Amino acid sequence: MTVTVNGPLPSGSYDVAVVGAGVVGCAITRELARHPRLRVALVEAQDDVGQGTSKANTAILHTGFDAVPGSLEARLVREGSRQLAAYAAESGIAVEPVGALLVAWDEEQLAALPQLAEKAVRNEYGDTRLIDPPELYEREPHLGPGALGALHVPGESIICPWTTTLAYATQAVGHGVDLHLNSPVSKVSWGEGVHILTTPRGTLHTRYLVNAAGLHADTLDRHLGHHDFTVTPRRGQLIVFDQLARELVHHILLPVPTALGKGVLVAPTVYGNLLLGPTAEDLDDKRATGSTSQGLALLRGKGARILPALLDEEVTAVYAGLRAATEEDDYRITAHPEQAYVTVGGIRSTGLTASMAIAAHVTGLLADAGLDLGGPVRDLDPVRMPNLGESHPRPHQNAQLVAADPEYGTLVCHCERVSRGEIRDALVSTVPPRNLDGLRRRTRARAGRCQGFYCGAAVRELFEGAGA
């Protein structure tokens, strides 16, 4: 198992290098790890996996009911949704099948609901159902007044995005993939059958290259002479409400979608919170992940309409993520066989859901481009990730586990009920955290209502004591 964070990159040539360790890049390397003869590298600019768009989204496992029928995205979301649901059950990734309600607030939106139901059928999802106001308010009694009806989509679920990305990376590294962190790619050159990637840690050589660089996929594409798309970062700001607000909703509450996206929603999380958001702001700066007073005010205004009681609840956190929007309403996955290169661009909010199907699709494109996958595919040893969700018992609630190891019964973060045992396990895991934020994504420590005010010193002491 190899994870590097500093020092020179290894010499020699890889068969495949994947640039970008978000949920899609990690899924691709996991899929490539099923081919044991391949030497594979995953190259990431930051110091952890899932540090970009993958850590800051609405964490919904989509059915794909409202995708553009016939698009690549529609097919991969449809396939990926089933695959990820099965993988999550096998790997211990928290998922809750809460279902969604697309709520119509005016006559125009109400008239659009049957069309969305027909669109769902064209996307091979036939379980939607129109419901009238009495049933809507029976399902969601705290919904704001004036709703005219809704489309029920029972297959929509919520999922833990942090654990999903980490599970992919853990399996990939456990089966021979080299993960190189702190390695932003500043230049790519191609010649004589080899790509040379230039990073601050030196150069990396590979025969085949996969560009899963997210917000920077267009920049990497241009290094190889392609101008097929431009990424416009689309900021989504969100407000996280305290766990005491969780009982206000029972479904994901969606607006009728627009050209800019799915709009502002109210959704529960697997961690027991409620989310309000996101905004949809097209920007020029690919680093603009800060929240703004204007954005938060817009969200509060929308929230007052959707769920008035929500604004009386405590806010735990605010955050913002950047989606990799492009000129077309579809994924931009393109093979360039003459360069032994595949671009995986324009992967927006559905990338989490579609990640496993994207990985299989990209592996097929590499094979079509001439990559010898090297014989039989192997089954990967399963991983069992720590449960971060509230729908199943946490470690401190497992009497047998605590009896066998009292560290699981010693709470460090009381807001999120995180034990010393969980923190210890994260610090010695296959892909350990490199900072306190990475530890939070692996355990929920410091993610609660006090945001680390009470437990911060104790968590830091454990982190630094492990030599992380």
Short mmCIF file of C-alpha atoms in Angstrom, two decimals:
data_model
loop_
_atom_site.label_atom_id
_atom_site.label_comp_id
_atom_site.label_asym_id
_atom_site.label_seq_id
_atom_site.Cartn_x
_atom_site.Cartn_y
_atom_site.Cartn_z
CA MET A 1 0.00 0.00 0.00
CA THR A 2 1.50 3.32 -1.05
CA VAL A 3 0.33 6.82 -0.11
CA THR A 4 2.92 9.56 -0.59
CA VAL A 5 2.62 13.17 0.56
CA ASN A 6 6.10 14.59 0.04
CA GLY A 7 9.44 13.80 -1.52
CA PRO A 8 10.12 13.00 -5.17
CA LEU A 9 7.57 11.03 -7.17
CA PRO A 10 8.65 7.52 -8.16
CA SER A 11 10.66 6.92 -11.28
CA GLY A 12 9.56 4.48 -13.92
CA SER A 13 6.31 4.58 -15.86
CA TYR A 14 2.76 3.78 -14.82
CA ASP A 15 0.29 2.12 -17.13
CA VAL A 16 -2.44 4.61 -16.14
CA ALA A 17 -2.39 7.81 -14.13
CA VAL A 18 -5.63 9.44 -12.97
CA VAL A 19 -5.41 13.14 -12.14
CA GLY A 20 -7.87 14.21 -9.46
CA ALA A 21 -8.81 12.30 -6.29
CA GLY A 22 -12.40 13.42 -5.99
CA VAL A 23 -15.19 10.87 -5.88
CA VAL A 24 -14.96 10.25 -9.64
CA GLY A 25 -11.17 9.94 -9.78
CA CYS A 26 -11.18 7.59 -6.79
CA ALA A 27 -13.94 5.48 -8.37
CA ILE A 28 -11.96 5.20 -11.60
CA THR A 29 -8.79 4.07 -9.84
CA ARG A 30 -10.81 1.57 -7.79
CA GLU A 31 -12.19 0.12 -11.03
CA LEU A 32 -8.71 -0.03 -12.57
CA ALA A 33 -7.47 -1.83 -9.46
CA ARG A 34 -9.66 -4.78 -10.49
CA HIS A 35 -7.07 -5.42 -13.22
CA PRO A 36 -4.06 -6.64 -11.22
CA ARG A 37 -1.48 -6.37 -13.99
CA LEU A 38 -1.92 -2.62 -14.33
CA ARG A 39 0.36 -0.20 -12.51
CA VAL A 40 -1.92 2.71 -11.58
CA ALA A 41 -1.32 6.10 -9.96
CA LEU A 42 -3.84 8.54 -8.52
CA VAL A 43 -2.44 12.07 -8.49
CA GLU A 44 -4.05 14.74 -6.30
CA ALA A 45 -3.20 18.42 -5.90
CA GLN A 46 -4.30 18.67 -2.27
CA ASP A 47 -3.33 16.71 0.83
CA ASP A 48 -6.35 14.42 0.97
CA VAL A 49 -8.90 12.69 -1.21
CA GLY A 50 -12.29 14.31 -1.74
CA GLN A 51 -11.08 17.81 -0.94
CA GLY A 52 -12.92 19.65 -3.71
CA THR A 53 -16.50 19.43 -4.96
CA SER A 54 -16.80 15.93 -3.50
CA LYS A 55 -16.78 17.15 0.11
CA ALA A 56 -19.24 20.04 -0.36
CA ASN A 57 -22.44 18.91 -2.03
CA THR A 58 -26.04 18.06 -1.14
CA ALA A 59 -25.18 14.37 -0.61
CA ILE A 60 -28.17 12.97 -2.50
CA LEU A 61 -28.16 9.53 -4.12
CA HIS A 62 -30.20 10.37 -7.20
CA THR A 63 -32.50 8.16 -9.25
CA GLY A 64 -31.82 10.22 -12.38
CA PHE A 65 -35.54 10.78 -12.88
CA ASP A 66 -35.04 14.36 -14.13
CA ALA A 67 -31.87 13.97 -16.23
CA VAL A 68 -31.92 14.82 -19.92
CA PRO A 69 -33.35 11.65 -21.53
CA GLY A 70 -30.86 9.91 -23.78
CA SER A 71 -27.87 11.80 -22.39
CA LEU A 72 -24.72 10.12 -21.14
CA GLU A 73 -25.42 11.55 -17.71
CA ALA A 74 -28.90 9.98 -17.65
CA ARG A 75 -27.53 6.53 -18.44
CA LEU A 76 -24.62 6.70 -16.01
CA VAL A 77 -26.71 8.10 -13.16
CA ARG A 78 -29.31 5.37 -13.71
CA GLU A 79 -26.67 2.64 -13.68
CA GLY A 80 -24.54 4.23 -10.98
CA SER A 81 -27.43 4.71 -8.58
CA ARG A 82 -28.07 0.98 -8.40
CA GLN A 83 -24.37 0.16 -8.18
CA LEU A 84 -23.64 2.66 -5.42
CA ALA A 85 -26.67 1.60 -3.36
CA ALA A 86 -25.40 -1.99 -3.40
CA TYR A 87 -21.81 -0.91 -2.71
CA ALA A 88 -22.89 1.27 0.21
CA ALA A 89 -24.76 -1.64 1.80
CA GLU A 90 -21.68 -3.85 1.41
CA SER A 91 -19.20 -1.24 2.63
CA GLY A 92 -21.07 0.34 5.53
CA ILE A 93 -21.60 3.71 3.85
CA ALA A 94 -24.57 5.47 5.46
CA VAL A 95 -27.64 5.71 3.18
CA GLU A 96 -31.25 6.59 4.03
CA PRO A 97 -34.00 6.06 1.41
CA VAL A 98 -36.14 9.03 2.48
CA GLY A 99 -37.68 9.81 -0.93
CA ALA A 100 -38.23 13.25 -2.43
CA LEU A 101 -41.14 15.61 -3.03
CA LEU A 102 -40.99 18.17 -5.86
CA VAL A 103 -43.24 20.86 -4.47
CA ALA A 104 -45.26 23.13 -6.77
CA TRP A 105 -45.90 26.62 -5.39
CA ASP A 106 -47.74 28.13 -8.37
CA GLU A 107 -49.88 27.03 -11.32
CA GLU A 108 -46.96 27.01 -13.76
CA GLN A 109 -44.95 24.66 -11.52
CA LEU A 110 -48.01 22.49 -10.94
CA ALA A 111 -48.50 22.16 -14.69
CA ALA A 112 -44.88 21.05 -15.05
CA LEU A 113 -45.21 18.08 -12.68
CA PRO A 114 -46.87 15.68 -15.16
CA GLN A 115 -44.14 16.50 -17.66
CA LEU A 116 -41.51 15.64 -15.05
CA ALA A 117 -43.30 12.36 -14.37
CA GLU A 118 -43.20 11.57 -18.11
CA LYS A 119 -39.52 12.53 -18.21
CA ALA A 120 -38.87 10.10 -15.36
CA VAL A 121 -40.47 7.28 -17.37
CA ARG A 122 -38.24 8.14 -20.33
CA ASN A 123 -35.33 7.82 -17.90
CA GLU A 124 -36.59 4.34 -16.95
CA TYR A 125 -37.88 5.45 -13.56
CA GLY A 126 -41.59 4.73 -13.28
CA ASP A 127 -42.31 5.10 -9.57
CA THR A 128 -43.19 8.80 -9.42
CA ARG A 129 -46.68 9.81 -8.36
CA LEU A 130 -48.58 13.09 -8.29
CA ILE A 131 -50.02 13.94 -4.89
CA ASP A 132 -52.56 16.59 -3.92
CA PRO A 133 -52.25 19.21 -1.14
CA PRO A 134 -54.00 17.17 1.58
CA GLU A 135 -51.60 14.25 1.15
CA LEU A 136 -48.64 16.59 0.77
CA TYR A 137 -49.36 18.32 4.07
CA GLU A 138 -50.06 14.99 5.74
CA ARG A 139 -46.58 13.87 4.68
CA GLU A 140 -44.95 17.21 5.51
CA PRO A 141 -47.02 19.08 8.12
CA HIS A 142 -44.37 21.79 8.62
CA LEU A 143 -44.35 22.76 4.94
CA GLY A 144 -45.08 26.43 4.32
CA PRO A 145 -48.63 27.42 3.32
CA GLY A 146 -49.80 27.64 -0.27
CA ALA A 147 -48.30 24.53 -1.89
CA LEU A 148 -50.53 23.27 -4.72
CA GLY A 149 -49.26 19.70 -4.98
CA ALA A 150 -46.12 17.67 -5.48
CA LEU A 151 -44.47 14.87 -7.40
CA HIS A 152 -43.39 12.04 -5.11
CA VAL A 153 -40.10 10.34 -6.08
CA PRO A 154 -39.73 7.54 -3.54
CA GLY A 155 -36.36 6.29 -4.81
CA GLU A 156 -34.31 9.36 -3.91
CA SER A 157 -31.95 8.78 -0.96
CA ILE A 158 -29.41 10.63 1.14
CA ILE A 159 -25.84 9.30 1.46
CA CYS A 160 -22.53 10.05 3.18
CA PRO A 161 -20.31 11.62 0.48
CA TRP A 162 -17.19 11.67 2.64
CA THR A 163 -17.18 7.93 3.30
CA THR A 164 -17.98 7.08 -0.33
CA THR A 165 -14.88 8.81 -1.69
CA LEU A 166 -12.73 7.39 1.09
CA ALA A 167 -14.04 3.85 0.52
CA TYR A 168 -13.07 3.97 -3.16
CA ALA A 169 -9.60 5.29 -2.32
CA THR A 170 -9.11 2.75 0.46
CA GLN A 171 -9.92 -0.17 -1.84
CA ALA A 172 -7.77 1.22 -4.64
CA VAL A 173 -4.72 1.76 -2.44
CA GLY A 174 -5.29 -1.60 -0.72
CA HIS A 175 -5.05 -3.29 -4.12
CA GLY A 176 -1.89 -1.65 -5.35
CA VAL A 177 -2.81 1.84 -6.60
CA ASP A 178 -0.23 4.49 -5.67
CA LEU A 179 -1.86 7.64 -4.26
CA HIS A 180 0.32 10.73 -4.59
CA LEU A 181 -0.98 13.71 -2.61
CA ASN A 182 0.30 17.31 -2.67
CA SER A 183 1.02 16.87 -6.38
CA PRO A 184 -0.73 19.57 -8.43
CA VAL A 185 -0.11 19.01 -12.14
CA SER A 186 1.20 22.20 -13.72
CA LYS A 187 2.08 20.79 -17.14
CA VAL A 188 1.43 17.72 -19.28
CA SER A 189 3.43 16.75 -22.33
CA TRP A 190 2.88 13.80 -24.64
CA GLY A 191 5.35 12.12 -26.94
CA GLU A 192 6.75 8.73 -27.93
CA GLY A 193 3.90 6.94 -26.20
CA VAL A 194 4.41 8.53 -22.78
CA HIS A 195 2.71 11.34 -20.86
CA ILE A 196 4.98 13.37 -18.61
CA LEU A 197 3.18 15.12 -15.73
CA THR A 198 5.06 17.98 -14.10
CA THR A 199 4.37 18.61 -10.40
CA PRO A 200 6.22 20.41 -7.56
CA ARG A 201 7.35 16.95 -6.43
CA GLY A 202 8.92 16.14 -9.76
CA THR A 203 7.68 14.39 -12.86
CA LEU A 204 5.50 11.33 -13.26
CA HIS A 205 5.46 9.17 -16.39
CA THR A 206 2.47 7.21 -17.61
CA ARG A 207 1.38 5.50 -20.80
CA TYR A 208 -2.32 6.36 -20.42
CA LEU A 209 -3.80 9.41 -18.76
CA VAL A 210 -7.26 10.08 -17.28
CA ASN A 211 -8.20 13.67 -16.58
CA ALA A 212 -10.61 13.72 -13.62
CA ALA A 213 -9.43 17.11 -12.41
CA GLY A 214 -12.91 18.51 -11.77
CA LEU A 215 -12.87 22.30 -11.82
CA HIS A 216 -9.48 22.20 -13.56
CA ALA A 217 -10.33 19.57 -16.16
CA ASP A 218 -10.49 22.17 -18.94
CA THR A 219 -7.03 23.51 -18.04
CA LEU A 220 -5.51 20.03 -18.18
CA ASP A 221 -7.34 19.37 -21.43
CA ARG A 222 -5.73 22.43 -23.01
CA HIS A 223 -2.25 21.15 -22.12
CA LEU A 224 -2.93 18.37 -24.62
CA GLY A 225 -4.30 20.70 -27.29
CA HIS A 226 -8.05 20.32 -26.71
CA HIS A 227 -10.56 23.16 -26.41
CA ASP A 228 -13.74 21.11 -26.20
CA PHE A 229 -15.26 22.78 -23.14
CA THR A 230 -14.76 25.45 -20.51
CA VAL A 231 -15.47 24.89 -16.84
CA THR A 232 -17.41 27.69 -15.18
CA PRO A 233 -17.35 27.22 -11.41
CA ARG A 234 -20.93 27.31 -10.14
CA ARG A 235 -20.97 28.09 -6.45
CA GLY A 236 -23.53 26.44 -4.23
CA GLN A 237 -23.82 27.87 -0.75
CA LEU A 238 -25.61 25.83 1.91
CA ILE A 239 -26.74 26.25 5.50
CA VAL A 240 -26.52 23.34 7.94
CA PHE A 241 -29.12 23.36 10.71
CA ASP A 242 -28.75 21.63 14.07
CA GLN A 243 -29.87 18.07 14.64
CA LEU A 244 -32.82 19.33 16.69
CA ALA A 245 -34.33 20.55 13.39
CA ARG A 246 -34.28 17.07 11.83
CA GLU A 247 -37.88 16.23 12.74
CA LEU A 248 -39.22 19.14 10.69
CA VAL A 249 -39.02 17.17 7.43
CA HIS A 250 -39.43 13.56 6.38
CA HIS A 251 -38.44 13.79 2.68
CA ILE A 252 -36.03 15.71 0.48
CA LEU A 253 -38.04 18.81 -0.47
CA LEU A 254 -37.14 19.78 -4.03
CA PRO A 255 -38.27 22.75 -6.11
CA VAL A 256 -39.35 22.31 -9.70
CA PRO A 257 -35.95 22.43 -11.50
CA THR A 258 -34.75 25.27 -13.74
CA ALA A 259 -32.01 25.62 -16.35
CA LEU A 260 -29.50 26.59 -13.62
CA GLY A 261 -30.04 23.42 -11.63
CA LYS A 262 -32.30 21.75 -9.18
CA GLY A 263 -32.76 24.94 -7.17
CA VAL A 264 -32.93 25.46 -3.42
CA LEU A 265 -33.94 22.39 -1.46
CA VAL A 266 -34.41 21.35 2.12
CA ALA A 267 -32.92 17.94 2.81
CA PRO A 268 -32.07 15.81 5.79
CA THR A 269 -28.54 14.44 6.05
CA VAL A 270 -27.41 11.02 7.19
CA TYR A 271 -25.68 12.83 10.09
CA GLY A 272 -29.04 14.00 11.49
CA ASN A 273 -28.89 17.63 10.33
CA LEU A 274 -30.97 19.56 7.83
CA LEU A 275 -29.52 21.28 4.76
CA LEU A 276 -30.89 24.39 3.09
CA GLY A 277 -29.44 25.23 -0.32
CA PRO A 278 -27.69 25.42 -2.66
CA THR A 279 -27.40 28.71 -4.46
CA ALA A 280 -26.29 28.63 -8.11
CA GLU A 281 -23.78 31.41 -8.82
CA ASP A 282 -21.61 31.27 -11.94
CA LEU A 283 -18.18 32.71 -11.09
CA ASP A 284 -14.74 33.20 -12.61
CA ASP A 285 -12.70 32.19 -9.56
CA LYS A 286 -12.22 28.43 -9.13
CA ARG A 287 -11.19 28.98 -5.51
CA ALA A 288 -14.21 31.04 -4.40
CA THR A 289 -15.62 28.63 -1.83
CA GLY A 290 -16.52 31.29 0.71
CA SER A 291 -20.06 32.00 1.83
CA THR A 292 -21.55 35.46 1.30
CA SER A 293 -24.14 37.48 3.20
CA GLN A 294 -26.17 37.85 0.00
CA GLY A 295 -26.16 34.11 -0.64
CA LEU A 296 -27.15 33.22 2.90
CA ALA A 297 -29.90 35.85 2.90
CA LEU A 298 -31.28 34.38 -0.34
CA LEU A 299 -31.31 30.92 1.21
CA ARG A 300 -33.06 32.11 4.35
CA GLY A 301 -35.70 33.79 2.20
CA LYS A 302 -36.29 30.57 0.27
CA GLY A 303 -36.30 28.58 3.50
CA ALA A 304 -38.95 30.84 5.01
CA ARG A 305 -41.26 29.91 2.15
CA ILE A 306 -40.51 26.18 2.12
CA LEU A 307 -40.31 25.47 5.84
CA PRO A 308 -41.02 28.55 8.01
CA ALA A 309 -40.20 26.84 11.31
CA LEU A 310 -36.69 26.12 10.05
CA LEU A 311 -35.58 29.69 10.58
CA ASP A 312 -36.22 29.37 14.31
CA GLU A 313 -33.65 26.54 14.51
CA GLU A 314 -29.96 26.89 15.30
CA VAL A 315 -27.43 27.00 12.47
CA THR A 316 -24.54 24.58 12.95
CA ALA A 317 -22.45 25.58 9.93
CA VAL A 318 -22.44 27.16 6.50
CA TYR A 319 -20.35 25.99 3.56
CA ALA A 320 -20.02 26.39 -0.19
CA GLY A 321 -18.96 24.06 -2.98
CA LEU A 322 -18.12 24.69 -6.63
CA ARG A 323 -19.71 22.56 -9.34
CA ALA A 324 -17.86 22.05 -12.63
CA ALA A 325 -20.49 23.49 -14.99
CA THR A 326 -19.81 23.60 -18.74
CA GLU A 327 -21.56 24.88 -21.87
CA GLU A 328 -23.55 21.65 -22.30
CA ASP A 329 -26.06 20.01 -20.00
CA ASP A 330 -24.23 16.67 -20.02
CA TYR A 331 -21.01 15.05 -18.93
CA ARG A 332 -17.99 15.77 -21.14
CA ILE A 333 -16.34 12.35 -21.19
CA THR A 334 -14.20 11.99 -24.31
CA ALA A 335 -11.55 9.51 -25.39
CA HIS A 336 -8.55 10.63 -27.47
CA PRO A 337 -7.05 7.28 -28.54
CA GLU A 338 -4.27 8.92 -30.54
CA GLN A 339 -2.99 10.42 -27.27
CA ALA A 340 -3.87 7.51 -24.97
CA TYR A 341 -5.98 10.00 -23.04
CA VAL A 342 -9.50 10.25 -21.62
CA THR A 343 -11.13 13.47 -20.43
CA VAL A 344 -13.74 13.20 -17.67
CA GLY A 345 -15.16 16.73 -17.53
CA GLY A 346 -18.37 18.52 -16.67
CA ILE A 347 -19.24 16.16 -13.82
CA ARG A 348 -21.63 18.18 -11.71
CA SER A 349 -23.81 17.36 -8.71
CA THR A 350 -24.79 13.91 -9.97
CA GLY A 351 -21.17 12.72 -10.10
CA LEU A 352 -21.40 11.08 -6.68
CA THR A 353 -24.37 8.98 -7.77
CA ALA A 354 -22.87 8.10 -11.16
CA SER A 355 -19.30 7.55 -9.94
CA MET A 356 -19.16 3.76 -10.25
CA ALA A 357 -20.81 3.78 -13.67
CA ILE A 358 -18.48 6.56 -14.83
CA ALA A 359 -15.54 4.42 -13.69
CA ALA A 360 -16.68 1.42 -15.73
CA HIS A 361 -17.37 3.64 -18.75
CA VAL A 362 -13.91 5.24 -18.59
CA THR A 363 -12.21 1.87 -18.19
CA GLY A 364 -14.00 0.71 -21.33
CA LEU A 365 -12.82 3.80 -23.20
CA LEU A 366 -9.23 3.12 -22.12
CA ALA A 367 -9.50 -0.45 -23.40
CA ASP A 368 -10.95 0.79 -26.69
CA ALA A 369 -8.00 3.21 -26.93
CA GLY A 370 -5.56 0.31 -26.75
CA LEU A 371 -4.90 -0.25 -23.05
CA ASP A 372 -4.31 -3.95 -22.40
CA LEU A 373 -6.27 -4.60 -19.20
CA GLY A 374 -4.25 -7.74 -18.68
CA GLY A 375 -6.46 -10.75 -18.37
CA PRO A 376 -9.14 -11.72 -15.84
CA VAL A 377 -10.78 -9.15 -13.61
CA ARG A 378 -10.38 -9.81 -9.89
CA ASP A 379 -12.92 -9.21 -7.16
CA LEU A 380 -11.67 -6.61 -4.70
CA ASP A 381 -11.50 -7.45 -1.02
CA PRO A 382 -14.47 -5.68 0.55
CA VAL A 383 -13.95 -2.72 2.85
CA ARG A 384 -16.04 -1.92 5.88
CA MET A 385 -16.12 1.80 6.51
CA PRO A 386 -16.93 3.43 9.85
CA ASN A 387 -20.61 4.27 10.15
CA LEU A 388 -21.09 8.04 10.25
CA GLY A 389 -24.88 7.93 9.92
CA GLU A 390 -27.59 8.18 12.52
CA SER A 391 -29.87 5.49 11.11
CA HIS A 392 -27.67 2.68 12.48
CA PRO A 393 -25.98 2.37 15.88
CA ARG A 394 -22.74 4.26 16.32
CA PRO A 395 -19.76 2.50 17.99
CA HIS A 396 -20.44 3.90 21.48
CA GLN A 397 -23.92 2.34 21.31
CA ASN A 398 -22.55 -1.16 20.62
CA ALA A 399 -22.19 -2.81 24.02
CA GLN A 400 -20.18 -5.76 22.68
CA LEU A 401 -17.75 -3.48 20.87
CA VAL A 402 -17.29 -1.27 23.93
CA ALA A 403 -16.76 -4.31 26.18
CA ALA A 404 -14.07 -5.60 23.83
CA ASP A 405 -12.41 -2.21 23.47
CA PRO A 406 -13.38 0.52 25.99
CA GLU A 407 -11.89 3.19 23.73
CA TYR A 408 -15.13 3.02 21.71
CA GLY A 409 -17.06 3.99 24.83
CA THR A 410 -14.91 7.02 25.65
CA LEU A 411 -16.43 10.03 23.92
CA VAL A 412 -14.16 12.86 22.80
CA CYS A 413 -16.59 14.90 20.66
CA HIS A 414 -19.84 14.95 22.62
CA CYS A 415 -21.88 16.92 20.06
CA GLU A 416 -21.39 14.21 17.43
CA ARG A 417 -20.69 11.37 19.90
CA VAL A 418 -17.30 10.44 18.47
CA SER A 419 -15.14 8.09 20.52
CA ARG A 420 -11.40 7.80 21.03
CA GLY A 421 -11.56 4.44 19.28
CA GLU A 422 -12.98 5.95 16.09
CA ILE A 423 -10.35 8.69 16.05
CA ARG A 424 -7.59 6.14 16.68
CA ASP A 425 -8.86 3.96 13.82
CA ALA A 426 -8.99 6.89 11.41
CA LEU A 427 -5.43 7.94 12.23
CA VAL A 428 -4.01 4.51 11.35
CA SER A 429 -6.27 3.77 8.37
CA THR A 430 -5.12 2.98 4.83
CA VAL A 431 -5.64 6.60 3.74
CA PRO A 432 -5.21 8.54 6.98
CA PRO A 433 -6.17 12.20 7.45
CA ARG A 434 -3.47 14.83 7.03
CA ASN A 435 -5.24 17.56 9.00
CA LEU A 436 -8.13 18.09 11.39
CA ASP A 437 -10.62 18.67 8.58
CA GLY A 438 -9.71 15.30 7.12
CA LEU A 439 -10.23 13.73 10.53
CA ARG A 440 -13.66 15.37 10.74
CA ARG A 441 -14.69 13.81 7.42
CA ARG A 442 -13.66 10.40 8.71
CA THR A 443 -15.26 10.58 12.16
CA ARG A 444 -17.54 13.68 12.43
CA ALA A 445 -15.30 14.99 15.25
CA ARG A 446 -15.65 18.81 15.49
CA ALA A 447 -18.61 18.82 13.06
CA GLY A 448 -21.34 19.39 15.66
CA ARG A 449 -23.12 22.36 17.14
CA CYS A 450 -20.07 23.68 19.01
CA GLN A 451 -17.82 23.30 15.94
CA GLY A 452 -14.97 22.03 18.08
CA PHE A 453 -15.17 24.67 20.81
CA TYR A 454 -15.24 22.04 23.58
CA CYS A 455 -13.48 19.07 21.98
CA GLY A 456 -11.02 20.88 19.71
CA ALA A 457 -8.02 20.68 22.04
CA ALA A 458 -8.59 17.00 22.84
CA VAL A 459 -9.04 16.10 19.17
CA ARG A 460 -5.89 18.01 18.23
CA GLU A 461 -3.93 16.28 20.97
CA LEU A 462 -4.95 12.85 19.66
CA PHE A 463 -4.19 13.90 16.09
CA GLU A 464 -0.75 15.28 16.89
CA GLY A 465 0.01 12.42 19.25
CA ALA A 466 -0.40 9.98 16.38
CA GLY A 467 2.36 11.78 14.49
CA ALA A 468 -0.07 12.74 11.70
#
